[in-house]
CSV table of C-alpha atoms in Angstrom, one decimal:
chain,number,residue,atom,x,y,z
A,1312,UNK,CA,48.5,6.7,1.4
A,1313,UNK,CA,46.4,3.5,1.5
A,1314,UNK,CA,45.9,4.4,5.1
A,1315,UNK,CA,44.8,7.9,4.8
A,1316,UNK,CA,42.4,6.1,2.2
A,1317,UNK,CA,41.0,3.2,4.3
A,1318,UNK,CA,40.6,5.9,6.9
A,1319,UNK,CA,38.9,8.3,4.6
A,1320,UNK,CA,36.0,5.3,2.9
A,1321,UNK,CA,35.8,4.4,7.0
A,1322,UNK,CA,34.5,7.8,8.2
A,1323,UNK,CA,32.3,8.3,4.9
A,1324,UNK,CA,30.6,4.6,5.6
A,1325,UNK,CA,30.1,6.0,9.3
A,1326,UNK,CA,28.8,9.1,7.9
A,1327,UNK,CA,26.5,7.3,5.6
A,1328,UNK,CA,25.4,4.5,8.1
A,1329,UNK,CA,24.3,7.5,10.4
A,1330,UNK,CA,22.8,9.4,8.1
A,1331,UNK,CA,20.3,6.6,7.2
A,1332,UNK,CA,19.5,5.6,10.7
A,1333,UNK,CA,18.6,9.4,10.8
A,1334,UNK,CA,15.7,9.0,8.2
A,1335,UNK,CA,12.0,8.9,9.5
A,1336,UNK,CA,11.3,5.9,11.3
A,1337,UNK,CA,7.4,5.6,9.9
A,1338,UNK,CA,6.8,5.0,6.3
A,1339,UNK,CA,3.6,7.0,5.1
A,1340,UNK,CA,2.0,7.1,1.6
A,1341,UNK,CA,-1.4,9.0,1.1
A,1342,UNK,CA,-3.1,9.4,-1.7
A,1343,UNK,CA,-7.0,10.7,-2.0
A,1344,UNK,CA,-9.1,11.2,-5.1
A,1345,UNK,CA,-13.1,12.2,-5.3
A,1346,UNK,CA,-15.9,9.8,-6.1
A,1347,UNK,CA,-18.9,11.1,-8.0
A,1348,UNK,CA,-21.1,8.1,-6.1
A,1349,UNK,CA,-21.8,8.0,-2.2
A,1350,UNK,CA,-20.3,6.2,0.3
A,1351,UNK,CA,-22.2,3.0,0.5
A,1352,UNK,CA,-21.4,2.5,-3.5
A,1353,UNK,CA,-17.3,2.9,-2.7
A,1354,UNK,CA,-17.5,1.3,0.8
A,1355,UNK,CA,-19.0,-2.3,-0.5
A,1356,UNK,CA,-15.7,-2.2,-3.1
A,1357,UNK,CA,-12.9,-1.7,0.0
A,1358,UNK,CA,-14.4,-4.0,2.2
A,1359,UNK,CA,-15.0,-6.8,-0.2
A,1360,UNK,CA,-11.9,-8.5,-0.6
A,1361,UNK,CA,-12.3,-11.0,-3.7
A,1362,UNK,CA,-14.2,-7.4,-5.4
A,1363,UNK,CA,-10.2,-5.9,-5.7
A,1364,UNK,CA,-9.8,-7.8,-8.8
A,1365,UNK,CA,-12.2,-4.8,-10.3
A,1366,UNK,CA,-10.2,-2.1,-9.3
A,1367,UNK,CA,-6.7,-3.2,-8.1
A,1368,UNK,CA,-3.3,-1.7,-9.8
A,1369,UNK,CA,-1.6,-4.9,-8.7
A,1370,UNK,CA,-3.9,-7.3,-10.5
A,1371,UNK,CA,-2.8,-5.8,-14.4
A,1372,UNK,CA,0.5,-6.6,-12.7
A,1373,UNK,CA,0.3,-10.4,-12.4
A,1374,UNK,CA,-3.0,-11.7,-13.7
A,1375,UNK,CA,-1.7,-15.4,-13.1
A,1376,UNK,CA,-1.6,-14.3,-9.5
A,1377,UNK,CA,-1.8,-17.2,-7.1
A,1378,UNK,CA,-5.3,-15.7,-4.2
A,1379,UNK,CA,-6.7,-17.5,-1.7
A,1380,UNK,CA,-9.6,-16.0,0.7
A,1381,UNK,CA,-10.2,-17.2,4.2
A,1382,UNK,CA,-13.2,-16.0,6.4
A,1383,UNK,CA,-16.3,-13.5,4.9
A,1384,UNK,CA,-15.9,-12.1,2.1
A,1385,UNK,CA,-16.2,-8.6,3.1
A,1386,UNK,CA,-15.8,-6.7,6.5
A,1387,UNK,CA,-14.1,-7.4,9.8
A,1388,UNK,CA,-11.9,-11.6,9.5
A,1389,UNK,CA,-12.0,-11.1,5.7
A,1390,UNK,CA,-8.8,-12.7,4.1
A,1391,UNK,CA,-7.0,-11.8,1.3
A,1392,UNK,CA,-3.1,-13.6,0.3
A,1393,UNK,CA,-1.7,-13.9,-2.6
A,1394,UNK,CA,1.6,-15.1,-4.8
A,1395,UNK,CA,2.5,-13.1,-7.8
A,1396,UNK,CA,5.6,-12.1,-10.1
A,1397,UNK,CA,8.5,-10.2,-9.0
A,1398,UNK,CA,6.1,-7.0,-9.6
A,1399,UNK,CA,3.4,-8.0,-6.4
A,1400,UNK,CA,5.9,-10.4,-4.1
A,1401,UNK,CA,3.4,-12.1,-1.9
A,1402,UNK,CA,1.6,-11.6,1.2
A,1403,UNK,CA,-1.3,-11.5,2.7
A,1404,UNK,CA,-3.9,-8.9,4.3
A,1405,UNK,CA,-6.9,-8.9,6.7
A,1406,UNK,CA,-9.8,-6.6,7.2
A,1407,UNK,CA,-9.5,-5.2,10.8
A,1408,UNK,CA,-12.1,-2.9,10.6
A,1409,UNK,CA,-15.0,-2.1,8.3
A,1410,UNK,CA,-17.2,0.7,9.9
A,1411,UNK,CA,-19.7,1.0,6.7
A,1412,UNK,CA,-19.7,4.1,4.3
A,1413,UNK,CA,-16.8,5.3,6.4
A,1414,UNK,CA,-13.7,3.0,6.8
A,1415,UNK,CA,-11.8,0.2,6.1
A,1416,UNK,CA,-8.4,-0.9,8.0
A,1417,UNK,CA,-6.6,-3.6,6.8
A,1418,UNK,CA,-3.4,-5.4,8.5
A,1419,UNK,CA,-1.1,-5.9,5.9
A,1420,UNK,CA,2.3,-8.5,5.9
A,1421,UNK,CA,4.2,-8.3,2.8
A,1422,UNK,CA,6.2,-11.6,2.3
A,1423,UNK,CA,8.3,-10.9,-0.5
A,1424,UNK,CA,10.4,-9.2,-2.1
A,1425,UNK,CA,11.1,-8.2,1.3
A,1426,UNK,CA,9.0,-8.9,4.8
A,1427,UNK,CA,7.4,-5.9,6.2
A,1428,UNK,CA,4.0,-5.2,8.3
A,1429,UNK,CA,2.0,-2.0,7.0
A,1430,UNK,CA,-1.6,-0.7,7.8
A,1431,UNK,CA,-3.6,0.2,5.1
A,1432,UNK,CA,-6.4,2.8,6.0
A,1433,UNK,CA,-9.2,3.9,3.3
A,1434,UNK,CA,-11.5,6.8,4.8
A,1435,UNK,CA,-14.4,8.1,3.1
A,1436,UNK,CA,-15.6,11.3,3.6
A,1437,UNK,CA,-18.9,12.8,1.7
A,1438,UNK,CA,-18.5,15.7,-0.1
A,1439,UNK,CA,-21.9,17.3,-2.2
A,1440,UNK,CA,-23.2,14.3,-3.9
A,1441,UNK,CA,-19.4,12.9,-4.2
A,1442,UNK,CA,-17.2,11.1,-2.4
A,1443,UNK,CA,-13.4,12.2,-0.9
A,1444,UNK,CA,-12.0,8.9,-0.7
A,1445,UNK,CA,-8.2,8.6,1.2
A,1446,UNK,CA,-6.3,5.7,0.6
A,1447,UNK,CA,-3.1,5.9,3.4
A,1448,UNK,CA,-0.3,3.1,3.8
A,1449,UNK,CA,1.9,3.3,7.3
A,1450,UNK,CA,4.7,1.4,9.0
A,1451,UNK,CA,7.3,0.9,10.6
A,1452,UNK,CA,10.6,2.0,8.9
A,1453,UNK,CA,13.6,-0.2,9.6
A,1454,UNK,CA,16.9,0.5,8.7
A,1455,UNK,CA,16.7,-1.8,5.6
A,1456,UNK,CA,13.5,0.2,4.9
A,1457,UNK,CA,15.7,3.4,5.4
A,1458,UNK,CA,18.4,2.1,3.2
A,1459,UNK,CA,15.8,1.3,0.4
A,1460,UNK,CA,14.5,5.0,1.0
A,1461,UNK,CA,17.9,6.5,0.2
A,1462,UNK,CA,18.0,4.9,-3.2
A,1463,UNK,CA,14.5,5.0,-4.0
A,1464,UNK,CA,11.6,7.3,-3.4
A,1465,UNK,CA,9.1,5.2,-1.9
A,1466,UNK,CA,6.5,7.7,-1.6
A,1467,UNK,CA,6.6,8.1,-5.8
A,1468,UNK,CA,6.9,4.6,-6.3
A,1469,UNK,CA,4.3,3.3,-4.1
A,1470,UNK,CA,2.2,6.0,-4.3
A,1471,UNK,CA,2.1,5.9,-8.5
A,1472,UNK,CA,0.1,2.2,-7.7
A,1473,UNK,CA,-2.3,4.0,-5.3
A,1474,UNK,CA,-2.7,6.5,-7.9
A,1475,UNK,CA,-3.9,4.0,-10.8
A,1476,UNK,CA,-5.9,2.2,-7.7
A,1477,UNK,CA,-8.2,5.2,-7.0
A,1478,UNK,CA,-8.8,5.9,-10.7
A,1479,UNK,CA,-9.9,2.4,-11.0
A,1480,UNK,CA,-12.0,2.6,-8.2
A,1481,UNK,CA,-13.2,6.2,-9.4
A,1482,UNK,CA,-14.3,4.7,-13.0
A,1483,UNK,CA,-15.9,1.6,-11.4
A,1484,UNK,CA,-17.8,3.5,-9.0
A,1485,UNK,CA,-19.1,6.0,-11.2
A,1486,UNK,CA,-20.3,3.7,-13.9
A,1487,UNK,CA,-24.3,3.3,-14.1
A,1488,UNK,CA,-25.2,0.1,-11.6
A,1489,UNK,CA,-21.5,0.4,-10.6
């Protein structure tokens, strides 16, 4: 009977192990949200690195956050890494592309809790007198990554930060002087 068991929790591992490694092998979270200000307003808030302690959903996470900035400020070499809490891990991320009023790409390399290499894309499209702004995350999706998607849904989870992000972004932007 132990046997028939073993044999039994052995197939429904192999079972499991193959399901995960069937999962989507990109991780994608997209979130987008309309500006009443134009472009130019919203761009100078992406690009400028030490400017996300304004609007960023991590910073009311850990405001004893350990930052340092290397390079500019804003745009392309900007520099942003930080040390926090269990709640933001640490990591760091760099402005690889700042085409103004349109788009800002940023390499991201999460350190902890766990290591993993994302893009972060921000796209800003007028719309009228507003602004659709499109805040994307993508990556690769190892199997850890797969293994943690089975448990958890990553898409809610990180996508509830981006959420609070563009509605911090949306009130800064749209206040007078903003």
């Amino acid at each position: 009977m132990a046997q028939i068991l073993a044999l039994v929790a052995a197939f429904a591992l192999v079972g499991f192990i193959a399901y995960v490694a069937t999962r989507p092998n990109e991780l994608r979270v997209t979130r987008e949200t309309t500006i009443a200000a134009p472009p130019e307003r919203i761009f100078g808030h992406l690009a400028n690195l030490p400017g996300w302690r304004a609007w960023s959903p991590w910073e009311k996470k850990d405001p004893a956050m350990k930052r340092t900035f290397e390079g500019p400020d804003s745009g392309v070499g900007a520099v942003y890494a930080w040390e926090g809490n269990k709640d933001v891990g640490s990591g760091r991320m760099e402005v690889t592309q700042a085409t103004p009023a349109s788009k800002v790409v940023i390499a991201l390399h999460f350190l902890k809790p766990f290591e993993a290499r994302n893009t972060a894309e921000f796209t800003l499209e007028p719309v009228g007198v507003s602004t659709r702004v499109t805040w994307v995350m993508f990556g690769p999706a190892n199997f850890l990554s797969k293994l943690m998607g089975v448990f958890m849904n990553m898409d809610r989870m990180i996508g509830k930060d981006f959420e609070a992000g563009l509605a911090n972004l949306k009130d800064l932007c749209e206040r007078p002087g903003a």
